[in-house]
Coordinates of C-alpha atoms in Angstrom, one line a residue:
Chain A
M1 CA 278.9 132.6 118.3
K2 CA 277.3 132.8 121.8
D3 CA 277.8 136.6 121.9
S4 CA 276.2 137.1 118.5
A5 CA 273.3 135.0 119.5
A6 CA 272.8 137.1 122.6
V7 CA 273.0 140.3 120.5
D8 CA 270.5 138.8 118.0
Q9 CA 268.2 138.0 120.9
S10 CA 268.4 141.5 122.4
N11 CA 267.9 143.0 119.0
S12 CA 264.8 140.9 118.3
S13 CA 263.4 141.6 121.8
R14 CA 263.9 145.3 121.2
R15 CA 262.1 145.0 117.9
A16 CA 259.3 143.2 119.6
A17 CA 259.0 146.0 122.1
G18 CA 258.9 148.5 119.3
V19 CA 256.1 146.6 117.6
V20 CA 254.1 146.5 120.9
F21 CA 254.6 150.3 121.4
G22 CA 253.6 150.9 117.8
L23 CA 250.4 149.0 118.2
L24 CA 249.6 150.7 121.5
L25 CA 250.3 154.2 120.1
P26 CA 246.9 154.9 118.5
I27 CA 244.9 154.1 121.6
L28 CA 247.5 156.0 123.7
I29 CA 246.9 159.1 121.5
V30 CA 243.1 158.8 121.7
N31 CA 243.3 158.3 125.5
I32 CA 245.5 161.3 126.0
I33 CA 243.3 163.6 123.9
A34 CA 240.0 162.3 125.0
F35 CA 240.7 161.3 128.6
V36 CA 243.9 162.6 130.2
V37 CA 243.7 166.2 128.9
P38 CA 240.0 166.7 129.8
V39 CA 240.5 165.3 133.3
L40 CA 243.5 167.6 133.9
N41 CA 241.5 170.4 132.5
L42 CA 238.7 169.5 134.9
A43 CA 241.2 169.3 137.8
A44 CA 242.6 172.8 136.9
M45 CA 239.0 174.2 136.7
S46 CA 238.3 173.1 140.2
F47 CA 240.9 175.6 141.4
R48 CA 239.1 178.5 139.8
S49 CA 236.0 180.3 141.1
A50 CA 232.8 181.2 139.2
T51 CA 231.5 184.6 138.7
A52 CA 227.8 185.4 139.2
I53 CA 227.1 185.0 135.5
G54 CA 228.8 181.6 135.3
S55 CA 232.1 182.6 133.6
L56 CA 235.4 181.6 135.2
D57 CA 237.6 183.8 137.2
E58 CA 241.2 183.7 136.1
A59 CA 242.7 183.7 139.6
L60 CA 243.6 180.3 141.1
T61 CA 241.9 179.7 144.4
L62 CA 241.2 176.9 146.9
S63 CA 237.9 178.4 147.9
T64 CA 235.8 175.9 145.9
W65 CA 237.6 172.9 147.5
Q66 CA 237.3 174.6 150.9
S67 CA 233.6 175.1 150.6
L68 CA 233.1 171.6 149.3
L69 CA 235.1 169.8 151.9
G70 CA 233.8 172.0 154.7
D71 CA 230.1 171.5 153.8
T72 CA 228.4 168.5 155.5
F73 CA 225.9 168.6 152.7
Y74 CA 228.4 167.3 150.2
W75 CA 229.7 164.7 152.6
S76 CA 226.1 163.4 153.0
I77 CA 225.8 163.3 149.2
L78 CA 229.0 161.3 149.0
W79 CA 227.8 158.9 151.7
R80 CA 224.4 158.5 150.0
T81 CA 226.1 157.9 146.6
V82 CA 228.4 155.2 147.9
W83 CA 225.6 153.6 149.9
M84 CA 223.1 153.6 146.9
G85 CA 225.9 152.4 144.6
A86 CA 226.6 149.5 147.0
L87 CA 223.0 148.7 147.5
I88 CA 222.2 148.8 143.8
T89 CA 225.3 146.6 143.1
A90 CA 224.3 144.1 145.8
V91 CA 220.7 143.8 144.5
T92 CA 221.9 143.5 140.9
L93 CA 224.2 140.7 141.9
L94 CA 221.6 138.8 143.8
L95 CA 219.1 139.0 140.9
S96 CA 221.8 138.3 138.2
Y97 CA 223.7 135.4 139.8
P98 CA 221.0 132.7 139.5
L99 CA 220.2 133.8 136.0
A100 CA 223.9 133.8 134.9
L101 CA 224.4 130.4 136.5
F102 CA 221.4 129.0 134.7
V103 CA 222.5 130.4 131.4
S104 CA 226.1 129.2 131.8
R105 CA 224.8 125.6 132.4
R106 CA 222.9 125.5 129.1
S107 CA 224.5 124.7 125.8
G108 CA 224.1 125.1 122.1
W109 CA 221.4 127.4 120.7
V110 CA 219.5 127.5 123.9
K111 CA 222.5 129.2 125.5
T112 CA 222.9 131.6 122.6
V113 CA 219.2 132.6 122.8
L114 CA 219.4 133.1 126.6
V115 CA 222.6 135.2 126.4
V116 CA 221.0 137.4 123.7
A117 CA 217.9 137.7 125.8
C118 CA 219.9 138.8 128.8
I119 CA 221.8 141.5 127.0
S120 CA 219.1 142.6 124.6
P121 CA 217.9 145.4 127.0
L122 CA 221.1 147.2 126.1
L123 CA 219.6 147.7 122.6
I124 CA 217.1 150.1 124.2
S125 CA 218.3 153.4 125.5
A126 CA 218.4 153.8 129.3
V127 CA 216.2 156.9 129.0
V128 CA 213.5 154.9 127.3
R129 CA 213.8 152.1 129.9
T130 CA 213.6 154.6 132.7
Y131 CA 210.4 156.1 131.2
G132 CA 209.1 152.6 131.2
W133 CA 209.7 152.4 135.0
M134 CA 208.0 155.7 135.5
V135 CA 204.9 154.3 133.7
I136 CA 205.0 151.2 135.9
L137 CA 205.9 152.7 139.2
G138 CA 204.4 156.3 139.0
N139 CA 201.6 157.3 141.2
Q140 CA 199.0 156.7 138.5
G141 CA 201.1 153.8 137.1
F142 CA 200.4 150.2 136.5
L143 CA 201.7 148.7 139.8
P144 CA 200.1 151.2 142.2
A145 CA 196.8 150.7 140.2
L146 CA 197.1 147.0 140.7
I147 CA 197.7 147.5 144.5
R148 CA 194.8 149.8 144.7
A149 CA 192.6 147.4 142.8
S150 CA 193.4 144.7 145.4
G151 CA 192.2 147.0 148.1
F152 CA 195.5 148.3 149.6
T153 CA 197.0 151.8 149.6
P154 CA 200.1 151.7 147.5
P155 CA 203.3 153.1 149.0
R156 CA 205.2 155.7 147.1
L157 CA 207.3 153.7 144.6
I158 CA 208.9 156.6 142.6
N159 CA 210.6 159.9 143.4
N160 CA 212.5 158.2 146.2
E161 CA 215.5 155.9 146.7
F162 CA 213.3 152.8 146.0
G163 CA 212.5 154.0 142.5
V164 CA 216.2 154.7 141.8
L165 CA 217.1 151.3 143.1
V166 CA 214.6 149.5 140.9
G167 CA 215.5 151.4 137.8
M168 CA 219.2 151.2 138.2
T169 CA 219.1 147.5 139.1
E170 CA 217.2 146.7 135.9
I171 CA 219.5 148.9 133.8
L172 CA 222.7 147.3 135.3
M173 CA 221.7 143.7 135.2
P174 CA 222.9 143.0 131.6
Y175 CA 226.4 144.3 132.6
M176 CA 226.4 142.1 135.7
I177 CA 225.2 139.0 133.8
L178 CA 227.9 139.5 131.1
S179 CA 230.7 139.9 133.7
L180 CA 229.5 136.8 135.7
L181 CA 229.3 134.7 132.5
S182 CA 232.8 135.7 131.6
G183 CA 234.0 134.9 135.1
F184 CA 232.4 131.5 135.2
G185 CA 235.3 130.0 133.1
R186 CA 236.6 127.9 135.9
L187 CA 233.2 126.5 136.8
D188 CA 233.1 123.0 135.3
P189 CA 229.8 121.2 136.1
I190 CA 232.0 118.1 136.6
L191 CA 233.3 119.7 139.8
D192 CA 229.7 119.9 141.2
Q193 CA 229.3 116.3 140.4
A194 CA 232.5 115.4 142.1
A195 CA 231.4 117.2 145.2
E196 CA 228.0 115.5 145.1
T197 CA 229.7 112.1 144.9
L198 CA 231.7 113.0 148.0
G199 CA 228.4 113.6 149.9
A200 CA 227.7 117.4 149.4
R201 CA 224.1 118.4 149.2
P202 CA 223.1 120.9 146.4
L203 CA 223.3 124.0 148.8
T204 CA 226.7 122.8 150.0
V205 CA 227.9 122.5 146.5
L206 CA 226.8 126.0 145.8
R207 CA 228.5 127.4 148.9
R208 CA 231.8 125.4 148.8
I209 CA 232.4 124.9 145.1
V210 CA 230.3 127.2 142.8
L211 CA 230.5 130.4 144.8
P212 CA 234.3 130.4 145.5
L213 CA 235.0 129.5 141.9
S214 CA 232.8 132.3 140.5
L215 CA 234.3 135.0 142.8
P216 CA 236.4 136.5 140.0
G217 CA 233.3 137.1 137.9
I218 CA 231.4 138.4 141.0
L219 CA 234.2 140.9 141.7
L220 CA 234.4 142.1 138.1
G221 CA 230.6 142.5 137.9
C222 CA 230.4 144.4 141.2
L223 CA 233.2 146.8 140.2
L224 CA 231.6 147.5 136.8
C225 CA 228.1 148.0 138.3
F226 CA 229.3 150.1 141.2
V227 CA 231.1 152.5 138.9
L228 CA 228.2 152.6 136.5
A229 CA 225.7 153.1 139.4
V230 CA 227.8 155.9 140.9
S231 CA 228.4 157.7 137.6
S232 CA 224.9 157.4 136.0
F233 CA 222.7 160.5 136.3
I234 CA 219.8 160.1 133.9
T235 CA 218.0 157.3 135.6
P236 CA 218.5 158.7 139.1
K237 CA 217.4 162.1 137.9
M238 CA 214.2 160.8 136.4
L239 CA 213.2 158.3 139.0
A240 CA 214.3 160.4 142.0
G241 CA 212.3 163.5 140.9
G242 CA 214.9 165.7 142.6
R243 CA 214.4 164.2 146.0
V244 CA 217.5 162.0 146.1
S245 CA 220.8 163.9 145.5
L246 CA 223.7 161.9 144.4
L247 CA 227.1 163.0 143.3
A248 CA 226.4 162.5 139.6
T249 CA 223.1 164.4 139.6
E250 CA 224.6 167.1 141.7
I251 CA 227.4 167.6 139.1
Y252 CA 224.8 167.8 136.4
D253 CA 222.8 170.4 138.4
Q254 CA 225.9 172.5 139.2
A255 CA 227.2 172.4 135.6
I256 CA 224.0 172.8 133.6
V257 CA 221.5 174.5 136.0
T258 CA 223.6 176.6 138.4
L259 CA 226.4 177.1 135.9
N260 CA 228.9 176.8 138.8
W261 CA 231.6 175.0 136.7
P262 CA 234.3 175.0 139.3
L263 CA 232.1 173.3 141.9
A264 CA 231.0 170.8 139.2
A265 CA 234.7 170.2 138.5
C266 CA 235.5 169.7 142.2
L267 CA 232.7 167.2 142.5
S268 CA 233.9 165.4 139.4
V269 CA 237.4 165.1 140.8
F270 CA 235.8 164.0 144.1
I271 CA 233.9 161.2 142.3
L272 CA 237.2 160.1 140.7
F273 CA 238.5 159.4 144.1
V274 CA 235.5 157.2 144.8
F275 CA 236.3 155.2 141.6
G276 CA 240.0 155.0 142.6
A277 CA 239.0 153.6 145.9
A278 CA 236.7 151.1 144.2
L279 CA 239.5 150.0 141.8
L280 CA 241.9 149.6 144.7
A281 CA 239.4 147.5 146.6
Y282 CA 238.9 145.4 143.5
G283 CA 242.6 144.9 143.0
Q284 CA 243.1 143.8 146.6
L285 CA 240.1 141.5 146.7
S286 CA 241.1 139.8 143.4
K287 CA 244.5 139.2 144.8
I288 CA 243.0 137.4 147.8
V289 CA 240.7 135.4 145.5
D290 CA 243.6 134.2 143.4
Chain B
M1 CA 226.4 89.6 145.1
Y2 CA 227.3 93.1 146.5
L3 CA 226.3 95.3 143.5
K4 CA 223.4 94.2 141.3
V5 CA 222.3 96.0 138.2
E6 CA 219.0 94.8 136.9
S7 CA 217.6 95.6 133.4
L8 CA 219.0 99.1 133.6
E9 CA 217.8 101.5 130.9
K10 CA 218.4 105.1 130.0
R11 CA 216.4 106.9 127.4
Y12 CA 216.6 110.5 126.0
G13 CA 213.7 110.7 123.7
H14 CA 214.5 108.3 120.9
L15 CA 218.1 107.9 122.0
V16 CA 218.6 104.8 124.2
P17 CA 222.2 104.9 125.4
V18 CA 221.7 101.9 127.7
S19 CA 219.1 99.2 127.6
G20 CA 218.4 95.9 129.3
L21 CA 221.7 95.9 131.1
S22 CA 222.0 93.4 134.0
F23 CA 225.1 92.3 135.8
S24 CA 226.3 91.9 139.3
L25 CA 229.6 91.7 141.2
G26 CA 230.7 90.4 144.6
Q27 CA 232.4 92.2 147.4
G28 CA 236.0 93.1 146.6
E29 CA 235.6 92.3 142.9
L30 CA 237.0 94.5 140.1
L31 CA 234.6 94.6 137.2
G32 CA 235.5 96.3 133.9
L33 CA 233.0 98.0 131.7
L34 CA 234.6 97.7 128.3
G35 CA 233.4 98.9 124.9
P36 CA 233.9 101.4 122.1
S37 CA 233.1 105.0 122.6
G38 CA 229.3 105.6 122.7
C39 CA 228.6 102.1 123.9
G40 CA 226.9 103.4 127.1
K41 CA 229.6 102.4 129.6
T42 CA 230.1 105.8 131.0
T43 CA 226.3 106.4 131.1
T44 CA 226.0 103.1 133.1
L45 CA 228.7 104.2 135.6
R46 CA 227.0 107.6 136.0
M47 CA 223.7 105.8 136.7
I48 CA 225.4 103.7 139.4
S49 CA 226.8 106.9 141.0
G50 CA 223.4 108.6 140.7
L51 CA 224.7 111.5 138.5
I52 CA 222.3 110.3 135.8
H53 CA 218.9 109.0 136.7
A54 CA 218.0 105.6 135.3
T55 CA 214.8 105.6 133.2
S56 CA 214.0 102.1 134.4
G57 CA 215.7 99.1 136.1
K58 CA 217.3 98.8 139.5
I59 CA 220.6 99.3 141.2
I60 CA 221.1 97.4 144.4
V61 CA 224.1 97.9 146.7
G62 CA 224.5 95.5 149.6
G63 CA 220.9 94.6 149.5
H64 CA 219.6 98.2 149.4
D65 CA 217.9 99.6 146.4
V66 CA 219.7 102.9 145.7
T67 CA 218.1 103.5 142.3
H68 CA 216.3 106.6 143.5
L69 CA 218.7 107.9 146.1
P70 CA 220.4 111.2 145.3
T71 CA 224.2 111.0 144.6
Y72 CA 225.2 112.6 147.9
R73 CA 223.5 109.8 149.8
R74 CA 225.0 106.9 147.9
N75 CA 228.5 106.7 149.4
M76 CA 230.3 105.9 146.2
G77 CA 233.8 107.0 145.4
V78 CA 234.1 108.3 141.9
M79 CA 237.3 109.0 140.0
F80 CA 236.6 111.1 137.0
Q81 CA 238.4 111.0 133.7
S82 CA 239.5 114.7 134.1
Y83 CA 240.1 114.0 137.8
A84 CA 237.8 116.9 138.7
L85 CA 239.9 118.2 141.6
F86 CA 238.7 121.4 143.1
P87 CA 241.1 124.0 141.8
H88 CA 240.5 126.5 144.6
M89 CA 241.4 124.0 147.4
T90 CA 244.7 122.5 148.4
I91 CA 245.4 118.8 147.9
A92 CA 244.7 118.2 151.6
E93 CA 241.4 120.2 151.4
N94 CA 240.4 118.2 148.3
V95 CA 240.9 114.9 150.1
A96 CA 239.3 116.2 153.3
F97 CA 236.1 117.4 151.5
G98 CA 234.2 114.1 151.7
L99 CA 235.2 113.7 155.3
E100 CA 233.9 117.1 156.2
M101 CA 230.6 116.3 154.5
R102 CA 230.5 113.3 156.8
K103 CA 231.0 115.7 159.8
L104 CA 234.1 113.9 161.2
S105 CA 236.2 115.7 163.8
K106 CA 239.1 117.9 162.7
A107 CA 241.7 115.6 164.2
D108 CA 240.1 112.5 162.7
I109 CA 240.0 114.2 159.3
A110 CA 243.7 115.3 159.5
Q111 CA 244.7 111.8 160.4
R112 CA 242.7 110.1 157.6
V113 CA 243.8 112.6 155.0
S114 CA 247.5 112.1 155.7
S115 CA 247.1 108.3 155.7
A116 CA 245.2 108.5 152.4
L117 CA 247.9 110.7 150.9
S118 CA 250.6 108.2 152.1
M119 CA 248.7 105.4 150.5
V120 CA 248.9 107.0 147.1
R121 CA 252.5 107.9 147.8
L122 CA 252.0 111.7 148.0
P123 CA 252.5 112.4 151.7
A124 CA 254.4 115.7 151.3
L125 CA 252.1 117.6 148.8
G126 CA 249.1 118.4 151.0
N127 CA 249.6 122.1 150.8
R128 CA 249.9 122.4 147.0
K129 CA 247.1 123.4 144.7
P130 CA 246.0 120.8 142.1
L131 CA 247.3 122.8 139.1
Q132 CA 250.8 122.7 140.6
L133 CA 250.8 118.9 140.3
S134 CA 251.6 116.7 137.3
G135 CA 248.9 114.6 135.7
G136 CA 250.0 111.4 137.4
Q137 CA 250.0 113.2 140.8
Q138 CA 246.6 114.7 140.2
Q139 CA 245.3 111.3 139.4
R140 CA 246.6 109.9 142.7
V141 CA 245.0 112.7 144.6
A142 CA 241.7 111.9 142.8
L143 CA 242.1 108.3 143.9
A144 CA 242.9 109.3 147.5
R145 CA 239.9 111.6 147.5
A146 CA 237.6 108.9 146.3
L147 CA 238.9 106.2 148.7
V148 CA 239.3 108.3 151.9
I149 CA 235.5 108.3 152.4
E150 CA 235.5 104.5 152.6
P151 CA 233.0 104.2 149.8
D152 CA 230.7 101.2 149.3
I153 CA 231.8 101.1 145.7
L154 CA 234.6 102.7 143.8
L155 CA 233.8 103.9 140.3
L156 CA 236.6 104.6 137.9
D157 CA 235.7 106.5 134.7
E158 CA 238.5 106.0 132.2
P159 CA 241.0 106.9 134.9
L160 CA 244.1 106.3 132.8
S161 CA 243.2 107.8 129.5
N162 CA 244.9 111.2 130.2
L163 CA 248.2 109.7 131.1
D164 CA 251.2 108.9 128.8
A165 CA 251.7 105.2 128.0
K166 CA 254.4 104.4 130.6
L167 CA 252.7 106.1 133.5
R168 CA 249.5 104.4 132.5
D169 CA 250.9 100.9 133.1
E170 CA 252.3 102.0 136.4
M171 CA 249.1 103.6 137.6
R172 CA 247.1 100.6 136.4
N173 CA 249.0 98.3 138.6
E174 CA 248.9 100.7 141.5
I175 CA 245.1 101.0 141.3
R176 CA 244.9 97.2 141.2
E177 CA 247.2 96.8 144.1
I178 CA 245.3 99.3 146.3
Q179 CA 242.0 97.9 145.2
Q180 CA 243.0 94.4 146.3
R181 CA 244.5 95.5 149.5
L182 CA 241.3 97.4 150.5
R183 CA 239.1 94.6 149.0
M184 CA 237.2 97.5 147.4
T185 CA 234.3 96.6 145.1
T186 CA 235.2 98.5 142.0
V187 CA 233.7 99.3 138.6
F188 CA 236.2 100.4 136.0
V189 CA 235.2 101.9 132.7
T190 CA 237.6 101.8 129.8
H191 CA 237.7 101.5 126.1
D192 CA 241.2 99.9 126.2
Q193 CA 241.0 96.1 126.2
T194 CA 244.5 95.6 127.4
E195 CA 243.8 97.7 130.4
A196 CA 240.7 95.8 131.2
M197 CA 242.3 92.4 130.7
A198 CA 245.3 93.4 132.9
I199 CA 243.4 94.3 136.1
C200 CA 239.8 93.2 136.0
D201 CA 238.4 90.1 137.7
R202 CA 235.6 90.1 135.2
I203 CA 234.7 92.2 132.2
V204 CA 231.4 93.4 130.8
V205 CA 231.7 94.0 127.1
M206 CA 229.1 96.6 126.0
N207 CA 228.1 97.6 122.5
R208 CA 225.4 100.0 121.4
G209 CA 224.0 100.2 125.0
K210 CA 223.7 96.5 125.4
L211 CA 225.7 93.8 127.1
E212 CA 227.5 91.7 124.6
Q213 CA 229.3 89.3 127.0
I214 CA 230.3 89.1 130.7
G215 CA 233.2 86.9 131.8
T216 CA 236.7 86.7 133.0
P217 CA 239.4 88.2 130.7
H218 CA 240.3 84.7 129.6
E219 CA 236.7 83.8 128.7
I220 CA 236.3 87.1 126.9
Y221 CA 239.4 86.6 124.8
E222 CA 239.3 82.8 124.2
R223 CA 235.6 82.3 124.0
P224 CA 234.0 85.5 122.7
S225 CA 230.3 85.0 122.4
T226 CA 229.8 87.4 119.5
P227 CA 232.0 88.6 116.6
M228 CA 231.9 92.1 118.0
V229 CA 233.6 90.9 121.2
A230 CA 236.1 88.8 119.3
D231 CA 237.0 91.9 117.2
F232 CA 237.1 94.3 120.1
V233 CA 239.4 92.5 122.4
G234 CA 242.2 91.8 119.9
R235 CA 243.2 91.7 116.3
I236 CA 241.5 88.9 114.4
N237 CA 241.0 87.6 110.9
R238 CA 237.4 87.2 109.7
I239 CA 236.5 84.9 106.8
R240 CA 233.0 84.2 105.5
C241 CA 232.6 80.5 104.6
R242 CA 230.0 77.7 104.5
W243 CA 229.6 74.5 106.6
R244 CA 230.2 71.3 104.8
D245 CA 228.2 68.2 105.5
D246 CA 231.1 66.5 107.2
G247 CA 231.2 69.1 110.0
A248 CA 234.2 71.0 108.6
I249 CA 234.1 74.4 107.0
A250 CA 234.6 74.7 103.2
F251 CA 237.5 77.1 102.4
G252 CA 238.1 77.1 98.7
H253 CA 239.6 73.7 97.8
T254 CA 240.5 72.9 101.3
A255 CA 238.7 72.7 104.7
I256 CA 239.0 74.4 108.1
G257 CA 238.3 72.3 111.2
A258 CA 236.6 73.9 114.2
V259 CA 235.5 72.5 117.6
S260 CA 231.8 73.3 116.9
T261 CA 229.8 72.4 113.8
G262 CA 226.8 73.9 112.1
P263 CA 224.1 72.9 109.6
A264 CA 225.5 71.9 106.2
G265 CA 225.4 74.6 103.6
S266 CA 224.7 77.5 106.0
E267 CA 227.0 80.5 106.1
V268 CA 229.5 80.8 108.9
L269 CA 231.8 83.5 110.0
V270 CA 235.3 82.1 110.8
M271 CA 237.6 84.2 113.0
V272 CA 241.2 83.3 113.9
R273 CA 243.7 85.5 115.8
P274 CA 246.8 86.3 113.8
H275 CA 249.3 85.2 116.4
R276 CA 247.6 81.8 116.8
I277 CA 248.6 81.0 113.2
E278 CA 252.0 79.5 112.5
L279 CA 253.7 79.8 109.1
R280 CA 255.6 76.9 107.6
S281 CA 257.4 76.6 104.3
A282 CA 255.1 74.8 101.8
G283 CA 257.4 71.9 101.3
A284 CA 258.2 71.3 105.0
K285 CA 257.4 67.9 106.2
A286 CA 256.3 68.9 109.7
G287 CA 254.0 66.2 111.1
R288 CA 250.5 67.4 110.9
A289 CA 249.1 67.2 114.5
E290 CA 245.7 65.8 115.2
G291 CA 243.1 68.6 115.0
E292 CA 245.4 71.0 113.2
N293 CA 244.4 73.1 110.2
T294 CA 246.9 73.4 107.4
I295 CA 246.0 75.8 104.6
P296 CA 248.3 76.6 101.7
G297 CA 249.0 80.3 100.9
T298 CA 251.4 82.8 99.4
V299 CA 253.1 85.6 101.4
R300 CA 252.1 89.0 99.9
Q301 CA 253.4 91.5 102.4
V302 CA 255.7 91.5 105.4
T303 CA 255.7 94.2 108.1
Y304 CA 258.3 94.3 110.7
I305 CA 257.2 96.1 113.9
G306 CA 260.0 95.2 116.3
D307 CA 258.6 92.6 118.7
S308 CA 256.5 90.9 116.0
L309 CA 256.3 90.3 112.3
Q310 CA 253.1 90.8 110.5
Y311 CA 252.5 88.8 107.3
A312 CA 249.6 89.3 104.9
V313 CA 249.1 85.9 103.3
E314 CA 246.8 85.2 100.4
S315 CA 245.0 81.9 100.5
E316 CA 242.0 80.8 98.4
G317 CA 241.4 84.5 97.4
E318 CA 241.3 85.7 101.0
K319 CA 243.8 87.8 102.8
I320 CA 244.8 86.3 106.1
M321 CA 246.9 88.2 108.6
V322 CA 249.6 86.2 110.5
E323 CA 251.6 87.5 113.4
Q324 CA 254.8 85.9 114.7
A325 CA 257.1 86.9 117.4
T326 CA 260.5 87.9 116.0
T327 CA 263.6 86.1 116.9
S328 CA 267.2 87.1 116.5
A329 CA 267.6 84.2 114.0
G330 CA 265.8 86.3 111.4
D331 CA 264.5 83.3 109.6
T332 CA 261.6 85.1 107.9
Y333 CA 259.5 84.7 104.8
K334 CA 259.5 87.0 101.9
P335 CA 256.7 88.2 99.6
G336 CA 256.0 85.5 97.0
D337 CA 257.0 82.6 99.3
A338 CA 254.7 79.6 99.2
V339 CA 253.7 78.7 102.8
T340 CA 251.2 76.8 104.8
L341 CA 249.1 78.4 107.6
N342 CA 248.8 76.1 110.6
W343 CA 246.6 76.5 113.6
R344 CA 244.7 74.4 116.1
A345 CA 241.0 73.6 115.4
R346 CA 240.2 75.0 118.9
D347 CA 241.5 78.4 117.8
T348 CA 239.0 78.6 115.0
L349 CA 236.2 80.7 116.3
T350 CA 232.9 80.2 114.5
F351 CA 229.8 82.4 114.5
A352 CA 226.5 82.3 112.7
A353 CA 226.9 84.6 109.8
E354 CA 223.9 86.7 110.7
A355 CA 225.6 87.6 114.1
D356 CA 228.1 89.6 112.1
V357 CA 227.5 93.3 112.2

């Protein structure tokens, strides 16, 4: 009796595992075709070299990697990319957090309207939004004109890191707000009230209760925004005016303008390491938070 | 009086969850706020704690008007229905939180936290997280956290409603015991009349945002001032009759005697608790005591619920519920039996019919 029950159980658990595998199979196939193979292809390409007319040389070589790793220019791009990514993420977080907190404390249709308002910018293409920023921040744009009208000389607001920062922050805020909202699950307003009855002032409540409990959402939002900031190239390309080189824009230039595909592939693999590092950091930090 | 609430009112537009509420309690007293859900008892508690601002009225603690003080300056220990323990802190950190806000020294905090945890009989669990504890244990932590700050007033918001029945009785007595030991002035919100009767010194019965009656559990139960109170604090029969000109109440062919009287001919609402009525066989020659009501009736339905028997008796076209304690003798009446209903005149509660809602 006991044995047959055990056999039944192992049979049914095997069947359950089969069902799980069957359900995962479609996404597995899509992922292999659309992600794993291209990435491997890219990695393989990075060991080739380009001829003068842009075609690939058949011979395998380490020369592209050597020139990449030995060139301080690329290291400085890497550094600037990580620094800009971190800065954009931090500013996005600072601007999104109060908004997300406010929205999460509403209820009913007010909350629905606010959530939709927060994510509605996603309905407009990033390219269009970036053009909007060019109109606002450009030398003959709205903001400089305003500054001039009030009797000051406007600083350069575009074609530099500041322009990239402003544009990217606005573009990433919906993602950050969504992540924060999803991470606010443990934040029950009754906990704030309990802290208040114990003598905590509003700022102390924020520091001791609200912030620690929303860390999972903060981490998730930061990971998402950092990765998106590092990998985006349209907005930096348009707002930097070629004066701020980042890894993503450099890859675009090498692949489309210079037609040096091996170098572009090298940089792409390079950027994957940055993402890997970010994921690792996220994993470690979320373990600490839990 | 230590805590005084004076004509307290809360308005949200047209909604008035609490209005014209006044009561007071002395140092060390345990006052219950009792009422059905939506009667404004929790809103009242939250106004006392400062979590909701009163629209008008006053809250005075120890002679100081605290009506406009923010919550964090009121020094009130609140125990929430959901306990509201901080999930990211250990038990000891939860209990220490209020002391840290009061900027006590580390050594002092550690010592007070451990004595507070001993008081609620959880001395060994300081390093656990709240979610690792059972409901009863979480509740004790919430109590320790509220008491460790030595609050001026302890406010309990339905503290027992998330516990199972057995644990509830145990915790109820424990809360009462600690409250009396510390002589802690306490306001206790509940919708459970047994709970309120069991531990409160006095009870405020609320209905639709207003005070119905304030008094000791005995007064509330024996001399309810409105039909709502009589109904809410225990099962009760309600019969609509008219006063006769001899001071008795006309009930079909017979009469019901009460302690009070009313103007002849006016309508009256008669209420009698089922367990105050005794059933006797119709023919029995039991001597009718002075001031006792004897009404003939017929048993229609019998329900056995273990510790008591519930009879539905028809009398003069009315259905009257009677409850008797069961005995091992098993001498019970059956449907169809002719009986008399007997109860003392002082157990007849009478209300003006228009007070009925």
